[in-house]
Amino acid sequence: MALWGGRFSSEPADSVAALSRSVDFDWRLAPYDIKVNLAHLDGLVASGVIASGNGEVIRAGLKALSTEIIAGKFTYNDSDEDVHSAIERGLIAKIGAIGGALRAGRSRNDLVVTDFKLYLIDHLLEVASLTTDLVSAFNQQSAALVEVIAPGFTHLQHAQPIVFGHELAKHSQALLRDVDRIGDWLVRNNFSPLGSGALAGSGLQPNPESSADTLGFDGVLANSIDAVSDRDFAAEALFVMAMLGVHLSRIGEEFTIWSTTEFKWVVIDDAYSTGSSIMPQKKNPDIAELARGKSGRLIGNLTALLAVLKGLPFAYNRDLQEDKEPIFDSVETLLVLLPALTGMVETAKFNGANISSGAHSGYALATEIADYLAKKSVPFAQAHEVAGECVRLCESAGIELYELSDDQLKAIHPELKSDLKELLTTQGAVASRTSSLGTSISSVTKQIADLKNATKEAKSWISNEVERFSGMMKP
């Protein structure tokens, strides 16, 4: 059912109709379209544009249609251009021509962007909830591995020994930032565009604040032109999801490496692995690899929308039809990826002995020598050179730093005493990092406790927001 055409003398060409048709993907907005139409109806009844009796008929029709949409009994057909035309067709079929009165005072321009915002609020909160589930899985594994000492890496080369719980907890920190970004997004973007009409506002809807309140928005956007053409909220949401995807990709990369025969740091559960169609022995970390691969889609969706928005004139332009598919794809990608990745992390079995076995290799304790000299007032630049000489001697002799004799140490620098040997252990190196962000067991234990509290707070915030919006938006 077309929502326009009075001034046209012919139907659009088939190719134009096919190009313009969006209902096959924007049907996802149908539940939100009903809610927005109900809020719009309240305004029309309040302003006297629709008589209260007719308003009740329309309201009953919309609610009945909502029930049928949720149950899958009503959907779009080949004649519908978009979700809005499909719902108007269904409403008029139920209650007659009076259903067309609902179009007064609104445009598809403000209707679609309001629907779209409500969809994103709903689904970003779901993404946030699933992300905190993944954080909880990392918190649990971090706590269990807080006494395992591992080699730390920079440039994929051994750097300094660390507590392995610290290594895992870094993912919780990054993922909680993603959750925070969703919260920030909601604070910044929870304002209603409904009442903007096509671009100039509406004389038939004098109180858009009431509709905004009904739908759970914190207020109304201040400029009707900006309101119908703004897609900052969509681009920002795509950035948040792309950044989350990058973090998931890095998790995938680590688990892929750690599960190799060469590392043997982690065994991924069979339920989160796959096999080979030709090699019976294979057990592949496909979930980790898919996490790594799907980040490309999430980044690409952000880039695609930014390209659409670049140089776009105000107010509404049909180019904005291209805003939804990137969002839908990113949301649906994360909704299927996050639970699988959470299961992989929850069920992973880490091999503490293998993780710790190389913690001291690669002269990873050289910094302890430089720090030891710095504490004796040797300028660090000089201390750094001395530690390098120790490494060079060990390389030529084929020994580790802790195997240097007292005479060898003294020959390199007179301040290198025998008590240095106590520090040239992975346990000593880790224990010395007692700052709030350090890798000592006490520091990491405190960090994990803080992460658990932050995760609990995030879950509570998400639950409250979900309850708030679900209550506001019930048809």
Tab-separated table of C-alpha atoms in Angstrom:
chain	number	residue	atom	x	y	z
A	1	MET	CA	0.000	0.000	0.000
A	2	ALA	CA	1.525	3.326	-1.094
A	3	LEU	CA	1.381	6.289	1.286
A	4	TRP	CA	1.744	8.778	-1.551
A	5	GLY	CA	0.732	9.188	-5.203
A	6	GLY	CA	-2.074	11.734	-5.433
A	7	ARG	CA	-0.161	14.070	-7.719
A	8	PHE	CA	1.170	11.286	-9.959
A	9	SER	CA	-0.549	10.191	-13.157
A	10	SER	CA	1.067	6.746	-13.280
A	11	GLU	CA	2.430	4.050	-11.041
A	12	PRO	CA	6.200	3.856	-10.518
A	13	ALA	CA	8.128	1.608	-12.855
A	14	ASP	CA	8.723	-1.897	-11.562
A	15	SER	CA	12.433	-1.199	-11.244
A	16	VAL	CA	11.734	1.922	-9.173
A	17	ALA	CA	9.322	0.055	-6.935
A	18	ALA	CA	11.891	-2.687	-6.407
A	19	LEU	CA	14.639	-0.170	-5.616
A	20	SER	CA	12.437	1.812	-3.238
A	21	ARG	CA	11.067	-1.202	-1.388
A	22	SER	CA	12.504	-1.575	2.105
A	23	VAL	CA	9.851	-3.621	3.902
A	24	ASP	CA	11.822	-6.853	3.677
A	25	PHE	CA	14.391	-5.448	6.105
A	26	ASP	CA	12.636	-2.608	7.919
A	27	TRP	CA	9.862	-4.976	9.046
A	28	ARG	CA	12.085	-5.425	12.115
A	29	LEU	CA	10.739	-2.024	13.168
A	30	ALA	CA	7.089	-3.150	13.150
A	31	PRO	CA	6.659	-3.496	16.954
A	32	TYR	CA	8.201	-0.064	17.449
A	33	ASP	CA	6.087	1.454	14.694
A	34	ILE	CA	2.969	0.358	16.573
A	35	LYS	CA	4.227	1.937	19.799
A	36	VAL	CA	5.113	5.206	18.089
A	37	ASN	CA	1.729	5.314	16.351
A	38	LEU	CA	-0.017	4.808	19.692
A	39	ALA	CA	1.913	7.706	21.201
A	40	HIS	CA	1.129	9.829	18.132
A	41	LEU	CA	-2.542	8.900	18.437
A	42	ASP	CA	-2.620	10.234	22.003
A	43	GLY	CA	-1.446	13.601	20.700
A	44	LEU	CA	-4.007	13.714	17.917
A	45	VAL	CA	-6.821	12.904	20.334
A	46	ALA	CA	-5.569	15.469	22.852
A	47	SER	CA	-5.459	18.182	20.177
A	48	GLY	CA	-8.915	17.292	18.885
A	49	VAL	CA	-7.761	16.226	15.434
A	50	ILE	CA	-9.209	12.756	16.095
A	51	ALA	CA	-12.383	12.438	18.146
A	52	SER	CA	-11.969	10.399	21.307
A	53	GLY	CA	-14.380	7.711	20.115
A	54	ASN	CA	-12.512	7.256	16.850
A	55	GLY	CA	-9.282	7.304	18.851
A	56	GLU	CA	-10.425	4.303	20.868
A	57	VAL	CA	-11.293	2.423	17.683
A	58	ILE	CA	-7.849	3.172	16.231
A	59	ARG	CA	-6.139	2.256	19.511
A	60	ALA	CA	-7.918	-1.091	19.651
A	61	GLY	CA	-6.997	-1.761	16.029
A	62	LEU	CA	-3.332	-0.964	16.620
A	63	LYS	CA	-3.169	-3.184	19.706
A	64	ALA	CA	-4.841	-6.058	17.877
A	65	LEU	CA	-2.429	-5.611	14.996
A	66	SER	CA	0.509	-5.608	17.432
A	67	THR	CA	-0.625	-8.936	18.859
A	68	GLU	CA	-0.851	-10.421	15.371
A	69	ILE	CA	2.584	-9.073	14.417
A	70	ILE	CA	4.205	-10.608	17.506
A	71	ALA	CA	2.451	-13.915	16.831
A	72	GLY	CA	3.498	-13.853	13.175
A	73	LYS	CA	-0.104	-13.782	11.995
A	74	PHE	CA	0.259	-10.429	10.251
A	75	THR	CA	3.189	-9.521	8.058
A	76	TYR	CA	3.988	-7.543	4.937
A	77	ASN	CA	3.013	-8.529	1.423
A	78	ASP	CA	4.215	-7.816	-2.103
A	79	SER	CA	2.235	-4.572	-2.342
A	80	ASP	CA	3.870	-2.946	0.700
A	81	GLU	CA	6.674	-0.462	0.167
A	82	ASP	CA	7.846	-0.269	3.771
A	83	VAL	CA	6.890	-1.155	7.327
A	84	HIS	CA	4.753	1.966	7.670
A	85	SER	CA	2.621	1.239	4.614
A	86	ALA	CA	2.202	-2.396	5.688
A	87	ILE	CA	0.918	-1.384	9.112
A	88	GLU	CA	-1.449	1.232	7.704
A	89	ARG	CA	-2.794	-1.385	5.290
A	90	GLY	CA	-3.343	-3.807	8.171
A	91	LEU	CA	-4.990	-1.157	10.322
A	92	ILE	CA	-7.424	-0.036	7.607
A	93	ALA	CA	-8.279	-3.672	6.877
A	94	LYS	CA	-9.237	-4.071	10.545
A	95	ILE	CA	-11.148	-0.856	11.276
A	96	GLY	CA	-11.877	0.731	7.923
A	97	ALA	CA	-10.972	4.102	6.442
A	98	ILE	CA	-10.738	5.757	9.861
A	99	GLY	CA	-7.360	4.061	10.193
A	100	GLY	CA	-6.001	6.543	7.672
A	101	ALA	CA	-6.668	9.406	10.118
A	102	LEU	CA	-3.563	8.367	12.033
A	103	ARG	CA	-1.350	9.811	9.320
A	104	ALA	CA	-2.312	13.381	10.279
A	105	GLY	CA	0.484	15.451	11.765
A	106	ARG	CA	3.287	13.017	11.103
A	107	SER	CA	5.529	11.993	8.251
A	108	ARG	CA	7.415	8.836	7.552
A	109	ASN	CA	10.450	11.065	8.115
A	110	ASP	CA	9.865	11.512	11.845
A	111	LEU	CA	8.088	8.169	12.234
A	112	VAL	CA	10.955	6.045	10.932
A	113	VAL	CA	13.687	7.778	12.916
A	114	THR	CA	11.645	7.415	16.109
A	115	ASP	CA	11.069	3.716	15.384
A	116	PHE	CA	14.757	3.326	14.653
A	117	LYS	CA	15.850	4.939	17.914
A	118	LEU	CA	13.549	2.699	19.934
A	119	TYR	CA	14.890	-0.376	18.107
A	120	LEU	CA	18.446	0.667	18.927
A	121	ILE	CA	17.696	1.390	22.581
A	122	ASP	CA	16.135	-2.046	22.932
A	123	HIS	CA	18.900	-3.926	21.155
A	124	LEU	CA	21.908	-2.024	22.473
A	125	LEU	CA	20.715	-2.826	25.981
A	126	GLU	CA	20.567	-6.483	24.939
A	127	VAL	CA	24.097	-6.253	23.546
A	128	ALA	CA	25.215	-4.624	26.805
A	129	SER	CA	23.656	-7.428	28.831
A	130	LEU	CA	25.362	-10.123	26.758
A	131	THR	CA	28.660	-8.255	27.033
A	132	THR	CA	28.461	-8.266	30.830
A	133	ASP	CA	27.900	-12.029	30.668
A	134	LEU	CA	31.219	-12.297	28.825
A	135	VAL	CA	32.859	-10.027	31.399
A	136	SER	CA	31.588	-12.307	34.175
A	137	ALA	CA	33.154	-15.304	32.415
A	138	PHE	CA	36.524	-13.531	32.271
A	139	ASN	CA	36.226	-12.418	35.896
A	140	GLN	CA	35.675	-16.028	36.958
A	141	GLN	CA	38.641	-17.322	34.957
A	142	SER	CA	40.856	-14.434	36.130
A	143	ALA	CA	40.129	-15.201	39.778
A	144	ALA	CA	40.916	-18.892	39.272
A	145	LEU	CA	44.276	-18.104	37.654
A	146	VAL	CA	45.444	-15.289	39.910
A	147	GLU	CA	48.444	-17.251	41.202
A	148	VAL	CA	49.636	-18.542	37.827
A	149	ILE	CA	52.677	-16.631	36.595
A	150	ALA	CA	52.945	-16.185	32.838
A	151	PRO	CA	55.269	-14.524	30.402
A	152	GLY	CA	53.990	-11.120	29.393
A	153	PHE	CA	54.396	-10.117	25.768
A	154	THR	CA	55.094	-7.001	23.776
A	155	HIS	CA	55.621	-7.318	20.018
A	156	LEU	CA	54.739	-11.015	20.565
A	157	GLN	CA	58.133	-11.377	22.274
A	158	HIS	CA	58.672	-12.216	25.928
A	159	ALA	CA	58.694	-9.007	27.965
A	160	GLN	CA	58.169	-9.324	31.743
A	161	PRO	CA	56.491	-11.949	33.900
A	162	ILE	CA	52.927	-11.230	34.962
A	163	VAL	CA	50.087	-12.905	36.825
A	164	PHE	CA	47.922	-14.677	34.256
A	165	GLY	CA	44.767	-13.464	35.983
A	166	HIS	CA	45.983	-9.963	35.096
A	167	GLU	CA	46.294	-11.042	31.469
A	168	LEU	CA	42.686	-12.208	31.370
A	169	ALA	CA	41.340	-9.288	33.393
A	170	LYS	CA	42.442	-6.856	30.695
A	171	HIS	CA	39.562	-8.150	28.573
A	172	SER	CA	37.065	-7.391	31.340
A	173	GLN	CA	38.380	-3.829	31.500
A	174	ALA	CA	37.991	-3.304	27.753
A	175	LEU	CA	34.549	-4.900	27.579
A	176	LEU	CA	33.227	-2.820	30.469
A	177	ARG	CA	34.294	0.284	28.556
A	178	ASP	CA	32.083	-0.963	25.716
A	179	VAL	CA	29.185	-1.260	28.148
A	180	ASP	CA	29.929	2.256	29.419
A	181	ARG	CA	29.847	3.533	25.855
A	182	ILE	CA	26.350	2.100	25.438
A	183	GLY	CA	25.310	3.953	28.595
A	184	ASP	CA	26.861	7.155	27.267
A	185	TRP	CA	25.072	6.615	23.951
A	186	LEU	CA	21.743	6.337	25.731
A	187	VAL	CA	22.257	9.529	27.743
A	188	ARG	CA	23.197	11.487	24.625
A	189	ASN	CA	20.631	10.084	22.208
A	190	ASN	CA	17.505	9.416	24.255
A	191	PHE	CA	15.594	12.350	22.758
A	192	SER	CA	12.515	12.085	20.596
A	193	PRO	CA	12.220	13.275	16.984
A	194	LEU	CA	8.466	12.567	16.886
A	195	GLY	CA	6.502	15.697	16.045
A	196	SER	CA	9.011	16.962	13.492
A	197	GLY	CA	6.745	15.979	10.613
A	198	ALA	CA	8.526	16.025	7.273
A	199	LEU	CA	10.959	18.713	8.465
A	200	ALA	CA	9.020	21.737	9.800
A	201	GLY	CA	7.224	20.384	12.846
A	202	SER	CA	3.468	19.923	12.938
A	203	GLY	CA	0.569	22.216	13.735
A	204	LEU	CA	-1.514	19.138	14.516
A	205	GLN	CA	0.864	17.869	17.211
A	206	PRO	CA	1.477	20.850	19.496
A	207	ASN	CA	2.845	18.812	22.416
A	208	PRO	CA	5.623	16.444	21.267
A	209	GLU	CA	6.908	16.364	24.859
A	210	SER	CA	3.946	14.223	25.840
A	211	SER	CA	4.703	11.641	23.135
A	212	ALA	CA	8.362	11.639	24.145
A	213	ASP	CA	7.440	10.941	27.758
A	214	THR	CA	5.059	8.147	26.747
A	215	LEU	CA	7.831	6.424	24.766
A	216	GLY	CA	10.441	6.738	27.528
A	217	PHE	CA	12.552	9.462	25.949
A	218	ASP	CA	14.180	12.043	28.219
A	219	GLY	CA	12.990	14.922	26.064
A	220	VAL	CA	12.452	16.200	22.528
A	221	LEU	CA	15.081	17.214	19.991
A	222	ALA	CA	15.201	20.999	19.619
A	223	ASN	CA	15.299	21.357	15.823
A	224	SER	CA	12.873	19.575	13.504
A	225	ILE	CA	15.254	19.661	10.525
A	226	ASP	CA	18.043	18.134	12.563
A	227	ALA	CA	15.621	15.632	14.079
A	228	VAL	CA	14.557	14.012	10.793
A	229	SER	CA	18.015	14.014	9.232
A	230	ASP	CA	20.188	13.186	12.250
A	231	ARG	CA	21.770	9.761	12.080
A	232	ASP	CA	24.623	10.544	14.447
A	233	PHE	CA	22.988	8.150	16.876
A	234	ALA	CA	23.164	5.331	14.320
A	235	ALA	CA	26.776	6.053	13.370
A	236	GLU	CA	27.726	6.261	17.030
A	237	ALA	CA	25.973	2.970	17.744
A	238	LEU	CA	27.885	1.373	14.869
A	239	PHE	CA	31.136	2.708	16.321
A	240	VAL	CA	30.289	1.257	19.737
A	241	MET	CA	29.541	-2.116	18.128
A	242	ALA	CA	32.643	-1.941	15.931
A	243	MET	CA	34.818	-1.175	18.963
A	244	LEU	CA	33.230	-4.085	20.802
A	245	GLY	CA	33.905	-6.215	17.729
A	246	VAL	CA	37.579	-5.209	17.799
A	247	HIS	CA	37.799	-6.284	21.430
A	248	LEU	CA	36.122	-9.602	20.619
A	249	SER	CA	38.537	-10.048	17.727
A	250	ARG	CA	41.526	-9.643	20.029
A	251	ILE	CA	40.039	-12.239	22.386
A	252	GLY	CA	39.626	-14.556	19.410
A	253	GLU	CA	43.216	-14.027	18.339
A	254	GLU	CA	44.584	-14.880	21.767
A	255	PHE	CA	42.518	-18.024	22.185
A	256	THR	CA	43.483	-19.139	18.684
A	257	ILE	CA	47.173	-18.782	19.525
A	258	TRP	CA	46.922	-20.150	23.066
A	259	SER	CA	45.142	-23.303	21.876
A	260	THR	CA	47.856	-24.251	19.369
A	261	THR	CA	50.043	-27.314	19.876
A	262	GLU	CA	53.012	-24.969	20.243
A	263	PHE	CA	51.458	-23.031	23.136
A	264	LYS	CA	49.107	-25.560	24.776
A	265	TRP	CA	47.980	-22.878	27.205
A	266	VAL	CA	44.268	-23.549	26.835
A	267	VAL	CA	41.981	-26.371	25.780
A	268	ILE	CA	38.779	-25.133	24.192
A	269	ASP	CA	35.798	-27.281	25.078
A	270	ASP	CA	34.512	-29.616	22.379
A	271	ALA	CA	31.153	-27.820	22.450
A	272	TYR	CA	32.912	-24.673	21.240
A	273	SER	CA	35.191	-26.272	18.659
A	274	THR	CA	34.732	-27.812	15.235
A	275	GLY	CA	36.433	-30.522	13.213
A	276	SER	CA	37.774	-31.027	9.731
A	277	SER	CA	35.948	-32.734	6.885
A	278	ILE	CA	39.167	-34.476	5.804
A	279	MET	CA	41.475	-34.627	8.854
A	280	PRO	CA	39.879	-36.692	11.646
A	281	GLN	CA	42.291	-35.503	14.314
A	282	LYS	CA	41.533	-31.807	13.942
A	283	LYS	CA	39.951	-29.690	16.652
A	284	ASN	CA	39.637	-26.150	15.396
A	285	PRO	CA	39.017	-22.946	17.411
A	286	ASP	CA	36.321	-21.760	15.012
A	287	ILE	CA	34.430	-19.647	17.572
A	288	ALA	CA	37.594	-17.683	18.304
A	289	GLU	CA	38.317	-17.334	14.600
A	290	LEU	CA	34.778	-16.181	13.838
A	291	ALA	CA	35.080	-13.571	16.582
A	292	ARG	CA	38.219	-12.369	14.850
A	293	GLY	CA	36.639	-12.443	11.401
A	294	LYS	CA	33.272	-10.871	12.146
A	295	SER	CA	34.908	-7.703	13.428
A	296	GLY	CA	35.485	-6.863	9.764
A	297	ARG	CA	31.732	-6.745	9.168
A	298	LEU	CA	31.190	-4.509	12.168
A	299	ILE	CA	33.902	-2.093	11.038
A	300	GLY	CA	32.568	-2.196	7.481
A	301	ASN	CA	29.032	-1.344	8.606
A	302	LEU	CA	30.312	1.772	10.382
A	303	THR	CA	32.268	2.819	7.312
A	304	ALA	CA	29.265	2.215	5.058
A	305	LEU	CA	26.966	4.511	7.036
A	306	LEU	CA	29.577	7.249	7.382
A	307	ALA	CA	29.977	7.186	3.611
A	308	VAL	CA	26.196	7.565	3.187
A	309	LEU	CA	26.084	10.530	5.577
A	310	LYS	CA	29.107	12.365	4.156
A	311	GLY	CA	27.997	15.509	2.334
A	312	LEU	CA	24.300	14.664	2.681
A	313	PRO	CA	22.089	17.771	2.453
A	314	PHE	CA	19.477	18.551	5.100
A	315	ALA	CA	16.694	17.593	5.859
A	316	TYR	CA	15.491	14.070	4.953
A	317	ASN	CA	16.908	12.379	1.852
A	318	ARG	CA	16.143	8.901	0.587
A	319	ASP	CA	19.799	8.026	1.027
A	320	LEU	CA	18.881	7.553	4.683
A	321	GLN	CA	17.071	4.356	3.774
A	322	GLU	CA	20.593	2.905	3.808
A	323	ASP	CA	20.981	3.516	7.539
A	324	LYS	CA	19.133	0.440	8.742
A	325	GLU	CA	20.779	-2.588	7.161
A	326	PRO	CA	24.219	-1.819	8.655
A	327	ILE	CA	22.617	-1.457	12.094
A	328	PHE	CA	20.521	-4.605	11.768
A	329	ASP	CA	23.534	-6.600	10.584
A	330	SER	CA	25.801	-5.379	13.391
A	331	VAL	CA	23.178	-5.987	16.070
A	332	GLU	CA	22.317	-9.460	14.811
A	333	THR	CA	25.992	-10.373	14.409
A	334	LEU	CA	26.692	-9.505	18.053
A	335	LEU	CA	23.565	-11.214	19.359
A	336	VAL	CA	24.739	-14.520	17.896
A	337	LEU	CA	28.473	-14.041	18.528
A	338	LEU	CA	28.509	-12.930	22.169
A	339	PRO	CA	26.769	-15.995	23.685
A	340	ALA	CA	29.054	-18.376	21.767
A	341	LEU	CA	32.185	-16.513	22.830
A	342	THR	CA	30.986	-16.391	26.438
A	343	GLY	CA	30.474	-20.139	26.422
A	344	MET	CA	33.944	-20.655	24.983
A	345	VAL	CA	35.553	-18.570	27.748
A	346	GLU	CA	33.447	-20.098	30.545
A	347	THR	CA	34.319	-23.676	29.589
A	348	ALA	CA	37.970	-23.132	28.635
A	349	LYS	CA	40.529	-25.207	30.563
A	350	PHE	CA	43.835	-23.412	31.138
A	351	ASN	CA	47.090	-25.336	31.664
A	352	GLY	CA	48.859	-23.452	34.452
A	353	ALA	CA	52.064	-25.487	34.178
A	354	ASN	CA	52.460	-24.759	30.476
A	355	ILE	CA	51.612	-21.096	30.979
A	356	SER	CA	54.250	-20.704	33.708
A	357	SER	CA	56.958	-22.777	32.074
A	358	GLY	CA	58.347	-19.982	29.947
A	359	ALA	CA	57.759	-17.060	32.287
A	360	HIS	CA	61.468	-16.555	33.000
A	361	SER	CA	62.808	-17.328	29.518
A	362	GLY	CA	63.896	-14.737	26.988
A	363	TYR	CA	65.736	-12.864	29.765
A	364	ALA	CA	62.380	-11.530	30.915
A	365	LEU	CA	63.875	-10.542	34.278
A	366	ALA	CA	66.381	-8.051	32.876
A	367	THR	CA	64.257	-5.107	33.986
A	368	GLU	CA	64.637	-6.313	37.577
A	369	ILE	CA	68.378	-5.649	37.295
A	370	ALA	CA	67.803	-2.117	36.011
A	371	ASP	CA	65.235	-1.436	38.748
A	372	TYR	CA	67.608	-2.850	41.391
A	373	LEU	CA	70.322	-0.401	40.330
A	374	ALA	CA	67.862	2.498	40.105
A	375	LYS	CA	66.978	1.907	43.757
A	376	LYS	CA	70.705	2.272	44.497
A	377	SER	CA	70.656	5.748	42.859
A	378	VAL	CA	72.283	4.594	39.633
A	379	PRO	CA	70.760	6.703	36.796
A	380	PHE	CA	68.279	4.520	34.946
A	381	ALA	CA	69.879	5.127	31.567
A	382	GLN	CA	73.097	3.658	32.971
A	383	ALA	CA	71.213	0.908	34.798
A	384	HIS	CA	69.519	-0.022	31.510
A	385	GLU	CA	72.932	-0.414	29.840
A	386	VAL	CA	74.216	-2.541	32.702
A	387	ALA	CA	71.196	-4.850	32.480
A	388	GLY	CA	71.840	-5.152	28.763
A	389	GLU	CA	75.448	-6.191	29.458
A	390	CYS	CA	74.135	-8.907	31.772
A	391	VAL	CA	71.896	-10.207	28.994
A	392	ARG	CA	74.769	-10.140	26.514
A	393	LEU	CA	76.985	-12.146	28.864
A	394	CYS	CA	74.229	-14.689	29.453
A	395	GLU	CA	73.631	-15.085	25.727
A	396	SER	CA	77.314	-15.752	25.073
A	397	ALA	CA	77.539	-18.179	28.001
A	398	GLY	CA	74.250	-19.899	27.285
A	399	ILE	CA	72.863	-19.279	30.763
A	400	GLU	CA	69.914	-17.438	32.345
A	401	LEU	CA	70.224	-14.225	34.364
A	402	TYR	CA	69.712	-15.967	37.710
A	403	GLU	CA	72.700	-18.214	36.896
A	404	LEU	CA	75.196	-15.312	36.828
A	405	SER	CA	77.817	-15.714	39.558
A	406	ASP	CA	78.552	-13.042	42.151
A	407	ASP	CA	81.926	-12.405	40.479
A	408	GLN	CA	80.319	-11.988	37.056
A	409	LEU	CA	77.788	-9.537	38.450
A	410	LYS	CA	80.426	-7.514	40.266
A	411	ALA	CA	82.597	-7.390	37.133
A	412	ILE	CA	79.734	-5.854	35.174
A	413	HIS	CA	78.944	-3.224	37.846
A	414	PRO	CA	80.140	-2.834	41.450
A	415	GLU	CA	76.603	-2.207	42.754
A	416	LEU	CA	75.385	-5.624	41.574
A	417	LYS	CA	75.415	-7.564	44.876
A	418	SER	CA	74.443	-11.109	45.720
A	419	ASP	CA	71.031	-10.011	47.038
A	420	LEU	CA	70.058	-9.301	43.418
A	421	LYS	CA	69.624	-13.063	42.972
A	422	GLU	CA	66.545	-12.961	45.223
A	423	LEU	CA	64.856	-10.670	42.715
A	424	LEU	CA	65.776	-12.697	39.633
A	425	THR	CA	62.796	-14.998	40.022
A	426	THR	CA	59.395	-14.704	38.411
A	427	GLN	CA	57.768	-14.715	41.850
A	428	GLY	CA	59.993	-11.871	43.036
A	429	ALA	CA	59.449	-9.840	39.878
A	430	VAL	CA	55.676	-10.176	40.068
A	431	ALA	CA	55.535	-9.520	43.822
A	432	SER	CA	57.367	-6.207	43.430
A	433	ARG	CA	54.581	-4.718	41.255
A	434	THR	CA	52.254	-3.768	44.110
A	435	SER	CA	50.743	-0.580	42.697
A	436	SER	CA	47.006	-0.423	42.008
A	437	LEU	CA	47.534	-1.377	38.362
A	438	GLY	CA	50.457	-3.719	38.948
A	439	THR	CA	50.776	-7.461	38.467
A	440	SER	CA	51.341	-8.595	42.035
A	441	ILE	CA	48.859	-11.176	43.276
A	442	SER	CA	47.462	-8.711	45.816
A	443	SER	CA	46.988	-6.000	43.168
A	444	VAL	CA	45.339	-8.356	40.705
A	445	THR	CA	43.089	-9.836	43.396
A	446	LYS	CA	41.907	-6.307	44.244
A	447	GLN	CA	41.425	-5.538	40.548
A	448	ILE	CA	39.261	-8.629	40.034
A	449	ALA	CA	37.146	-7.777	43.078
A	450	ASP	CA	36.616	-4.292	41.657
A	451	LEU	CA	35.730	-5.778	38.273
A	452	LYS	CA	33.143	-8.054	39.845
A	453	ASN	CA	31.566	-5.072	41.589
A	454	ALA	CA	31.610	-3.011	38.397
A	455	THR	CA	30.031	-5.890	36.487
A	456	LYS	CA	27.306	-6.225	39.098
A	457	GLU	CA	26.602	-2.492	38.877
A	458	ALA	CA	26.483	-2.652	35.078
A	459	LYS	CA	24.043	-5.568	35.154
A	460	SER	CA	21.833	-3.676	37.592
A	461	TRP	CA	21.869	-0.533	35.433
A	462	ILE	CA	21.021	-2.527	32.297
A	463	SER	CA	18.195	-4.379	34.061
A	464	ASN	CA	16.707	-1.104	35.289
A	465	GLU	CA	16.881	0.457	31.828
A	466	VAL	CA	15.325	-2.594	30.177
A	467	GLU	CA	12.493	-2.517	32.695
A	468	ARG	CA	11.997	1.214	32.215
A	469	PHE	CA	11.740	1.064	28.437
A	470	SER	CA	9.750	-2.163	28.294
A	471	GLY	CA	7.221	-0.615	30.658
A	472	MET	CA	7.036	2.611	28.691
A	473	MET	CA	6.734	0.964	25.317
A	474	LYS	CA	4.092	-1.694	25.930
A	475	PRO	CA	1.369	-1.291	23.283
